[in-house]
Structure formats: C-alpha cells, structure tokens
Tab-separated table of C-alpha atoms in Angstrom:
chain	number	residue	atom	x	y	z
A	28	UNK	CA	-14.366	170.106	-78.707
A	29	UNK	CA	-12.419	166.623	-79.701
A	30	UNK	CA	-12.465	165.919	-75.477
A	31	UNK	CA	-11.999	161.753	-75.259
A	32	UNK	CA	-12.236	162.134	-71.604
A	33	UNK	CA	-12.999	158.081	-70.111
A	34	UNK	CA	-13.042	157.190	-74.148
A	35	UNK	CA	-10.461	153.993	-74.445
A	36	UNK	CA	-8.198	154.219	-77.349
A	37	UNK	CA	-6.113	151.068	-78.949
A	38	UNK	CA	-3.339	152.697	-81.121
A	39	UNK	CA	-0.823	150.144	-83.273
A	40	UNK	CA	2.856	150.704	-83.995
A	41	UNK	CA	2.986	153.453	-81.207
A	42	UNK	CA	6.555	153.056	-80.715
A	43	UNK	CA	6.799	154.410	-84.676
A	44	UNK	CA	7.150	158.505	-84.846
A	45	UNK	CA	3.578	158.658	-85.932
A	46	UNK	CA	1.953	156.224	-83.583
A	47	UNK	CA	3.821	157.741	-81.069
A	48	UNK	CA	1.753	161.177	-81.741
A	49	UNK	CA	-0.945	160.041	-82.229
A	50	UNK	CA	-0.842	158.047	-79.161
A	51	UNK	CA	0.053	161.163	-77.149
A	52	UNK	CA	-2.496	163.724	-78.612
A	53	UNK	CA	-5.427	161.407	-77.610
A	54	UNK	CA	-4.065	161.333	-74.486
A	55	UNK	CA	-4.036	164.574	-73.764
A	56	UNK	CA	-7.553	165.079	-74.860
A	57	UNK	CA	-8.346	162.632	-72.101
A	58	UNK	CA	-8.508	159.277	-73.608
A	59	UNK	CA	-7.380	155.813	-72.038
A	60	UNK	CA	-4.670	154.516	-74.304
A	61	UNK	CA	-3.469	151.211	-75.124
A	62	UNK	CA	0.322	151.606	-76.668
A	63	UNK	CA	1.080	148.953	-78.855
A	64	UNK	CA	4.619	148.232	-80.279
A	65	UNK	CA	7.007	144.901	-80.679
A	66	UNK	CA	9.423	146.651	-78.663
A	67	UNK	CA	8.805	146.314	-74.738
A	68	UNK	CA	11.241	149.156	-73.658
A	69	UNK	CA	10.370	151.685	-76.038
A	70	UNK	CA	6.572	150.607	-74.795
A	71	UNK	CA	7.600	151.209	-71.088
A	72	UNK	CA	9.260	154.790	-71.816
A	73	UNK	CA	6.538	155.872	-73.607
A	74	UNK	CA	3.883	154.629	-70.847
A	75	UNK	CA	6.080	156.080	-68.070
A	76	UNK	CA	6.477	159.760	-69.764
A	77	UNK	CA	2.620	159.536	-70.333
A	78	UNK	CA	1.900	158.666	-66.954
A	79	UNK	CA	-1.423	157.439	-65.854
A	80	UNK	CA	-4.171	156.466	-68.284
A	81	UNK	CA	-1.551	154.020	-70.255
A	82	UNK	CA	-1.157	150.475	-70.847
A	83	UNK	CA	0.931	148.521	-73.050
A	84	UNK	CA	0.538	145.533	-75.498
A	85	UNK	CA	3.814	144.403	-76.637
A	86	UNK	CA	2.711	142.017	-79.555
A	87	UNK	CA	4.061	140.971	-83.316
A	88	UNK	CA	1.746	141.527	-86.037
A	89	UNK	CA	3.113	139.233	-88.640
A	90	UNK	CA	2.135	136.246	-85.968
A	91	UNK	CA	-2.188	135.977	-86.695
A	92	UNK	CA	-2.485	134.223	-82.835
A	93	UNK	CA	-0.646	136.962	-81.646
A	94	UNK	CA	-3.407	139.893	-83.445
A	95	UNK	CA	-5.875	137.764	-82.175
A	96	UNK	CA	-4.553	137.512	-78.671
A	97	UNK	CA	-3.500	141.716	-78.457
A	98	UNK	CA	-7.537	142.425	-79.425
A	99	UNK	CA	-8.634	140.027	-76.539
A	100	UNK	CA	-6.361	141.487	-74.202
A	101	UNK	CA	-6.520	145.015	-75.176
A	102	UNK	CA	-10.545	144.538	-74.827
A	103	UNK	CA	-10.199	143.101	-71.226
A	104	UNK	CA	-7.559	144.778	-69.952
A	105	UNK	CA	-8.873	148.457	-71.123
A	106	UNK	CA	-12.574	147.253	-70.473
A	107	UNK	CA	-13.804	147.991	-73.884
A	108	UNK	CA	-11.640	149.248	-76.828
A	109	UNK	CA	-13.729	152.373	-77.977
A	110	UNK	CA	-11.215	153.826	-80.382
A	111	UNK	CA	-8.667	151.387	-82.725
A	112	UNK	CA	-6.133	153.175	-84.856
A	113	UNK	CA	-4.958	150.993	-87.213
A	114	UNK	CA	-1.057	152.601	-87.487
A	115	UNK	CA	1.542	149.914	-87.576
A	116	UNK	CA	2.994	149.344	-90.944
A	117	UNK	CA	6.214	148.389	-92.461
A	118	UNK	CA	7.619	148.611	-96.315
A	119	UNK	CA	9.760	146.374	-97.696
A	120	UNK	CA	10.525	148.323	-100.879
A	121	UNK	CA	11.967	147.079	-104.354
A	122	UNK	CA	11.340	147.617	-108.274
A	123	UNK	CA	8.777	145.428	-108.756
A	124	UNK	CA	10.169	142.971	-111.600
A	125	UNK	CA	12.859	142.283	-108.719
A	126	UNK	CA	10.277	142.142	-105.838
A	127	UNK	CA	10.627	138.233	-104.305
A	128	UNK	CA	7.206	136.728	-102.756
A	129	UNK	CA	8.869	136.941	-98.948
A	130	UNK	CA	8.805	141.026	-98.905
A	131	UNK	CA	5.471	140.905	-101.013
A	132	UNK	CA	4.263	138.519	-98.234
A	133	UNK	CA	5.678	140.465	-94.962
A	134	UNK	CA	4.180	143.988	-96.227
A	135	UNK	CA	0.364	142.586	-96.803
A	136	UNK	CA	0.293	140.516	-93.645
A	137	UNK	CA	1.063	143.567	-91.157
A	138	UNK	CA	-0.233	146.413	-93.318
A	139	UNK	CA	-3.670	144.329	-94.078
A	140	UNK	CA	-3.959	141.352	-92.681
A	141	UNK	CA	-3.247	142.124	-89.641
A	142	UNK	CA	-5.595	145.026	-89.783
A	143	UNK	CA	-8.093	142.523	-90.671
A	144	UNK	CA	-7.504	140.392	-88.084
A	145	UNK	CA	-7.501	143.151	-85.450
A	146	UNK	CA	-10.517	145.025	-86.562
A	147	UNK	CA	-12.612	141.948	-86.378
A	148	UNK	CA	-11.365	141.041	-82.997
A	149	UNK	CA	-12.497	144.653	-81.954
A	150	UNK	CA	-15.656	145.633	-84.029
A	151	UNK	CA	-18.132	143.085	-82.618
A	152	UNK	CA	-17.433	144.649	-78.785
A	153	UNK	CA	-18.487	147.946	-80.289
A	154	UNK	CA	-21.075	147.329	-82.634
A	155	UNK	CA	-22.782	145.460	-79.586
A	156	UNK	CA	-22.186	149.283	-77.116
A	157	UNK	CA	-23.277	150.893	-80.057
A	158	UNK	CA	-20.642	153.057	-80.592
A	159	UNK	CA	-17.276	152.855	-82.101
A	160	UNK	CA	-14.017	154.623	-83.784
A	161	UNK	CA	-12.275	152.914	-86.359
A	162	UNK	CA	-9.546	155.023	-88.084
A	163	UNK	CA	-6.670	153.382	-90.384
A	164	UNK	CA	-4.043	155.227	-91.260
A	165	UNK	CA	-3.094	154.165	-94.945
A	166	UNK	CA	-0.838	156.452	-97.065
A	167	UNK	CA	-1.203	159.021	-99.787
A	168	UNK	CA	0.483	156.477	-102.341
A	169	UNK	CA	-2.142	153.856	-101.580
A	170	UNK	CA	-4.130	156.113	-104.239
A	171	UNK	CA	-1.564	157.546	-106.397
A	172	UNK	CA	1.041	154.745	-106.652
A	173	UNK	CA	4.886	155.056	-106.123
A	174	UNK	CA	7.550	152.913	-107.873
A	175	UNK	CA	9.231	150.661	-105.768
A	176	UNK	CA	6.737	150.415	-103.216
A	177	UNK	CA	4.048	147.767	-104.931
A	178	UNK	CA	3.572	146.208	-102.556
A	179	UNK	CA	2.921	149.120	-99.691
A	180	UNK	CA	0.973	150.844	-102.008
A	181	UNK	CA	-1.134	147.268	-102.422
A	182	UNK	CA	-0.924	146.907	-98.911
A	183	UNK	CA	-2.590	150.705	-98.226
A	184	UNK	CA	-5.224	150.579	-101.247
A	185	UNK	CA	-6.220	147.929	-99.982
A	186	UNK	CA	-6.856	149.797	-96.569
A	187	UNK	CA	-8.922	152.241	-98.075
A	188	UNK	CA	-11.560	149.443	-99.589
A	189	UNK	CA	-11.815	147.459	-95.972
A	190	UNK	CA	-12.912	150.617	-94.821
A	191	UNK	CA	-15.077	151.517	-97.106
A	192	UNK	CA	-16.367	147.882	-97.227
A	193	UNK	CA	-16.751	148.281	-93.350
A	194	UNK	CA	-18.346	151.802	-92.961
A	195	UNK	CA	-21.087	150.516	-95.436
A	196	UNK	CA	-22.023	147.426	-92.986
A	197	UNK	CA	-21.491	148.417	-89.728
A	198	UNK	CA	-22.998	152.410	-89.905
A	199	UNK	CA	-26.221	151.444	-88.432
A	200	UNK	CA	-24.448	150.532	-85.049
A	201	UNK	CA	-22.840	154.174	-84.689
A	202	UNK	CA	-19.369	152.446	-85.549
A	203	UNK	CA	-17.639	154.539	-87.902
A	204	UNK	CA	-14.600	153.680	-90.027
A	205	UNK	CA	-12.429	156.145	-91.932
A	206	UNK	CA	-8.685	156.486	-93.264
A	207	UNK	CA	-6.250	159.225	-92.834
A	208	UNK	CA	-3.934	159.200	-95.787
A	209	UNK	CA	-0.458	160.908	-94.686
A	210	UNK	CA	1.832	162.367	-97.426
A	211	UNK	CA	5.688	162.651	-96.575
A	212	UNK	CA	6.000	163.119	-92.798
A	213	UNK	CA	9.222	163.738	-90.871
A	214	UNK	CA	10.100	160.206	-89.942
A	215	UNK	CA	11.860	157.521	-89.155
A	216	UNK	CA	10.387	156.286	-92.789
A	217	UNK	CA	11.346	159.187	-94.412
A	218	UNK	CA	14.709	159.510	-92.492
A	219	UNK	CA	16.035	156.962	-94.794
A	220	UNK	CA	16.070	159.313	-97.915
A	221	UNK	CA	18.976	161.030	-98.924
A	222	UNK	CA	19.286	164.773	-99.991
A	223	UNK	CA	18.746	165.075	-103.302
A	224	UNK	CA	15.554	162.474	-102.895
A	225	UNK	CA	13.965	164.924	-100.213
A	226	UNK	CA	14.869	167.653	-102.726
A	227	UNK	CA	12.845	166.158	-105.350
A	228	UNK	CA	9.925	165.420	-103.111
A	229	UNK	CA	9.753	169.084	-101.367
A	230	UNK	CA	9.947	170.128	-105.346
A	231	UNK	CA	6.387	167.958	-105.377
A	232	UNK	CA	4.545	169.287	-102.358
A	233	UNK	CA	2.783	172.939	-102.913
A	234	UNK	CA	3.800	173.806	-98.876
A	235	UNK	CA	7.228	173.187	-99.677
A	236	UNK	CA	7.835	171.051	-96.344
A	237	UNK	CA	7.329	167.492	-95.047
A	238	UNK	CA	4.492	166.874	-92.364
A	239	UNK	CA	5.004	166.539	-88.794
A	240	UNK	CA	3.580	163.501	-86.999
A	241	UNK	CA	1.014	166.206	-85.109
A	242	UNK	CA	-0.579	167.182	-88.265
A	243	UNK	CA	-1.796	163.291	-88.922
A	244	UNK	CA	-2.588	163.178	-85.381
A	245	UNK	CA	-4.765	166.163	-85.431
A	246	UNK	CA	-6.721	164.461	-88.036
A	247	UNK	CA	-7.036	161.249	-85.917
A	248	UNK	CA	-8.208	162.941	-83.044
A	249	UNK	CA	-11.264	164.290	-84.866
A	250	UNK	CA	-12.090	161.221	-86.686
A	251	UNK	CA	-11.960	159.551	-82.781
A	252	UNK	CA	-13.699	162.570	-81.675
A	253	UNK	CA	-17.972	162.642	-81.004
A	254	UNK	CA	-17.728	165.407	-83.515
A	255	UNK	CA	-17.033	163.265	-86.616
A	256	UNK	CA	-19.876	161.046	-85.432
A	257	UNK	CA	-21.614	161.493	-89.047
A	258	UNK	CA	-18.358	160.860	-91.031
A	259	UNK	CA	-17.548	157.423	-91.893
A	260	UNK	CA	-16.302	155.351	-95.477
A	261	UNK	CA	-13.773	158.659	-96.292
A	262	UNK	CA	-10.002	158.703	-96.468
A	263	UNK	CA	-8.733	162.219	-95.203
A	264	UNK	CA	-5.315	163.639	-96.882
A	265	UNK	CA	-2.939	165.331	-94.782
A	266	UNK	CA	-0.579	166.039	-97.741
A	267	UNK	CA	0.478	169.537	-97.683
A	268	UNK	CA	-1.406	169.858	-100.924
A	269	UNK	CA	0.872	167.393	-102.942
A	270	UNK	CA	-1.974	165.023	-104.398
A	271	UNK	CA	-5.694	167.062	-104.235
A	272	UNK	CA	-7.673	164.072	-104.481
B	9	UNK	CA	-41.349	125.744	-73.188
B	10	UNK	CA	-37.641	124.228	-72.840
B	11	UNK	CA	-34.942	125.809	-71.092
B	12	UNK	CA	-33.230	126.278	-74.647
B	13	UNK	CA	-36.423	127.716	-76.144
B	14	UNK	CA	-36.006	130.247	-72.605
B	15	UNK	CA	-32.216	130.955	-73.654
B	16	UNK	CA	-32.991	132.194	-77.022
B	17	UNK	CA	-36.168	133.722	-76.227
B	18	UNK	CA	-33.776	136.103	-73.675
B	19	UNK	CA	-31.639	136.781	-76.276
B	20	UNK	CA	-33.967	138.005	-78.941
B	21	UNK	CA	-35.780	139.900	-76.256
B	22	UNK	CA	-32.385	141.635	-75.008
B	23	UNK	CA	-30.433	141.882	-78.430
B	24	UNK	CA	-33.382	143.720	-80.389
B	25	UNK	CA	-35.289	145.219	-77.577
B	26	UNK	CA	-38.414	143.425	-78.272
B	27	UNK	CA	-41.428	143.201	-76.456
B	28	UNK	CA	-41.564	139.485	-74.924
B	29	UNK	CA	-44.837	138.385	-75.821
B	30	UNK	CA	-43.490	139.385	-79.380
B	31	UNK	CA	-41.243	136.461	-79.314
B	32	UNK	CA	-43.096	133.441	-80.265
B	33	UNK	CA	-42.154	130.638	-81.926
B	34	UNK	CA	-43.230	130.884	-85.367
B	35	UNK	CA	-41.951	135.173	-85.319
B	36	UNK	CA	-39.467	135.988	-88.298
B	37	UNK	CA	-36.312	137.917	-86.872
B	38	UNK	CA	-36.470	139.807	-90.084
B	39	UNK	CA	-40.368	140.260	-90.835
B	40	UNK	CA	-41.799	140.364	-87.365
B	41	UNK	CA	-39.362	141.473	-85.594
B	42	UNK	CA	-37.424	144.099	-87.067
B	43	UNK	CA	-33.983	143.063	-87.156
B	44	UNK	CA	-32.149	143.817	-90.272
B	45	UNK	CA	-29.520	141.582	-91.596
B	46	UNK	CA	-26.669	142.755	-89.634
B	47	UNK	CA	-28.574	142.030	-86.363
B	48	UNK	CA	-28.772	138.276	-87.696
B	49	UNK	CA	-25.855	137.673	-87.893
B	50	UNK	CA	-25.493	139.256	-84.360
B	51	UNK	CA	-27.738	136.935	-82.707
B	52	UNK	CA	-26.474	133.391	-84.500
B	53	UNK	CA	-23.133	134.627	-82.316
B	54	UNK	CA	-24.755	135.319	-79.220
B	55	UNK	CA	-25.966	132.124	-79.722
B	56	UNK	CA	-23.173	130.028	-80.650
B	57	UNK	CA	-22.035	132.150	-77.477
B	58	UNK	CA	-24.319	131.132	-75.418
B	59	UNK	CA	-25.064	127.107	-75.855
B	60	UNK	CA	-21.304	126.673	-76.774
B	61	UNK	CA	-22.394	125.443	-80.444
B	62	UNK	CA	-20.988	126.459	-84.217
B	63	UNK	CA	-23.603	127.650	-86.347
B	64	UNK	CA	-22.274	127.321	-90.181
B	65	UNK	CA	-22.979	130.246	-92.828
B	66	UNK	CA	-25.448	127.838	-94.620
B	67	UNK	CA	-27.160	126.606	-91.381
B	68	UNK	CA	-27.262	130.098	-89.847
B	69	UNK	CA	-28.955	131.318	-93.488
B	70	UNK	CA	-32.012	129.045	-92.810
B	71	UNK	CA	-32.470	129.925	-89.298
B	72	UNK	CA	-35.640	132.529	-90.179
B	73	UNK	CA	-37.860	132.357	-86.983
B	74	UNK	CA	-37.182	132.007	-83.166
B	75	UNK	CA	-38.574	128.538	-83.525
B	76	UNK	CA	-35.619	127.099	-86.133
B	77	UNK	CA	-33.250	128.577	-83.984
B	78	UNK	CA	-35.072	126.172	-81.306
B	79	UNK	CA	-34.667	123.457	-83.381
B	80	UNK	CA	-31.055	123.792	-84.276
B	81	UNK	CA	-29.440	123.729	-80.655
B	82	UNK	CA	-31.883	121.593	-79.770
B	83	UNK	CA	-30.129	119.193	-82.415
B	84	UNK	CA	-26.752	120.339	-81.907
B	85	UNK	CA	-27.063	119.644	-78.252
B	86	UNK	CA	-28.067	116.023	-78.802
C-alpha cells in the first residue's frame, strides 16, 4: 500500500518542519523528491541525510519568474513532476483594522499566487501522461477563521476553491487535486506561542495535544498514493478533532 | 495537402487517438471527433507549440474543425 516507488514528487517549503516530513515520508515510500526551500544549506543537509533519490530547487516564491523558472526546472531536471505538494507558506499576522497592504500583499502572493503560478507550470505535463497528484496543504483556519490572521486565512480559503475549481476541470485526465487542512502542529509556526496561548488552544482540541508533522504527512502520502486515485476536489482535516467539519 | 495541414493533422491524430482517415478537413474536434472541451484547449497549445504561433482566447474559440485550424497558421505564418 501507499508504495511511490519511481513516482517523482515536487514538495514546497521543505526546509519548514512540515515540508520537511512530508518530504521524507514520500521518500521512504520510494518516491523521487524534489526539496524545495529559499535556503540552500538547509536544502543540502536535508538532500545529504536523504541520500539518493533527492534533488534540490533553491527558489523564492514571492519572485513570479522565479515560480515559473522552479516548475521548468523541477520538470526537466526530475523528468516529469508526478506529485506537487503545494506546502510553502508564510503569515504575516496582525488585527485586521491595523493590517497595512505590504503584509496583506506578501501572504497572498506565496500562499496563492504562487501556488497558482506553480500548479499551472506543472499540471499541463501531467494532464498530457495522464496521471497526476496535486495536494495543497492549506490550514484548518482557512475554513473556520482566526483573528489576526486575515489574511492567511484569505490566503488558505482561497486554496481550498483553486482546488476545487481544479479537480472539477482536470478529473478526466486522472489528475487529482485535494487539500490537507492541518490544525495546530508542533512547529516552528506554532513555536512562536507562548504558554498560556498553547494552554488555551490544547483547552480547544478534543485529543488534548498539538499534531506532529508525520500525522499531515501520513495524509499526504495517501492523497499522492495510487490508492486515492478516485479522491479528488476534498480538503482532509488532520485536527485532532478540534473543528469536525 | 500542405506541410502545415500535415503538422496539425499529426497532432489531432496523436493528441486524441484518432483514426487518420478520420481527420479531414471539414471534421469538428468536438462533434466528429470526440474531444471534449478540455482537449481543445489542449491541442490550440500543442499547436502554438508546434508552429511557434499565439493563438488568442477569441481566435482559439472559433477554431471548430481541423480545416480553421489550417487556416489560422496558415495566416499567422504569412
């Protein structure tokens, strides 16, 4: 089950804690993976620990020739990108009456645009082989909302309709797309909140603890996997129960 | 028939796995040929691919029948 043996996966932000599992549980199951990150020695550790199978694509996803360029190169250099896992995201958080343009700006152009940008580079290449893997990892708040994040939450909504948009036009050509919505996960993300705000959010979750990077990455691997060849268009929470949606 | 009428005849036959003598001028991608829309759009890019031309949205929407497509690299080429 889930094997990606000779399958050729493309994962974003892989230098993040969650790319960075999700990067190495495909590989193990076999895949060919493409690390992406914006920084080159965190790309080269990673790659050397993983051994063979690995290349990297240093590239910066606010700069639209630069997406444009990584999904050309990632396609050559991997001969064919079979898998894309849309990961790399940043926030940029702030009430929203104080929220200036520049941070509203920065969060949509990585978290969506670029997404965009990437996917379209990629899709055509596997529409045409007639099979495909499309999996965006948005964010539990993309559906329920969370003050101070307005603009991520925009930013991961909006994630969920592209894909849904997608899955609808591209189903015929065995290309799926789907979302995996993360709650709170152990992370550098969530390493910024102090005590008393991880107290409040453990009150909030029914398993009383915060994810770890492998339980998203479980869920990747089985939307990459031949498996979950009949599932496309649906956003899969890994939550610990703390929004049943 | 012209070396462009050839090119696109190729790429019909090879994109929706047509049968050749199938692929006659006056055939409808859609009608007589079973593409659906997405496949289209798929061929006005392996098109524009292959004769090194840009096909616009509103050009590409009244390109209907192998013969059109002809035409319009044909023109474009002049």
């Amino acid at each position: 089950m889930f094997d990606l043996t000779g399958r050729k996966a493309l994962v974003t932000g892989a230098t993040g804690g969650l790319g960075e599992e999700i990067a190495r549980m495909l590989h193990a199951q076999g895949a060919i993976v493409g690390l992406h990150g914006t920084r080159v020695e965190k790309l080269e550790a990673l790659a050397a620990e993983l051994g063979e199978r690995v290349h990297i694509f240093p590239a910066n996803l606010s700069d639209r020739d630069e997406v444009k360029a990584l999904g050309e190169k990632a396609e050559a250099e991997l001969g064919g990108v079979d898998i894309l896992v849309n990961n790399a995201g940043i926030t940029k958080d702030g009430l929203f009456v104080r929220m200036s343009d520049a941070d509203w700006d920065a969060v949509l152009e990585v978290n969506l645009t670029a997404v965009f940008r990437l996917t379209r580079e990629l899709t055509h290449p596997m529409m045409r082989r007639r099979h495909g893997r499309i999996i965006n990892i948005t964010s539990v708040v993309g559906v329920t909302g969370n003050p101070g994040q307005a603009n991520y939450c925009a930013s991961k909504a909006g994630m969920i309709g592209f894909s849904k948009s997608l899955a609808q036009e591209i189903a015929t050509r065995n290309v799926t797309v789907n979302c995996v919505a993360p709650g709170f996960i152990d992370s550098a993300m969530t390493g910024k909140l102090n005590d008393k705000q991880k107290e409040a959010i453990l009150g909030a979750i029914p398993m009383k603890r915060m994810g770890a990077g492998a339980d998203i990455a479980a869920a990747v691997l089985y939307l990459a996997s031949n498996e979950a060849g009949y599932v496309t268009g649906q956003t899969i929470h890994v939550n610990g129960g703390m929004a049943m949606i | 028939m012209s070396d462009i009428a050839e090119r696109v005849k190729k790429i019909v036959i090879d994109h929706l796995g047509v049968d050749a003598d199938k692929v006659v001028e006056g055939a409808s991608f859609i009608d007589d040929l079973g593409a659906d829309s997405l496949d289209t759009v798929e061929l006005v890019m392996a098109f524009e691919e292959e004769f090194g031309v840009e096909i616009p949205d509103d050009a590409a929407d009244s390109i209907l029948t192998v013969g059109d497509a002809v035409k319009f690299i044909e023109k474009a080429q002049a």
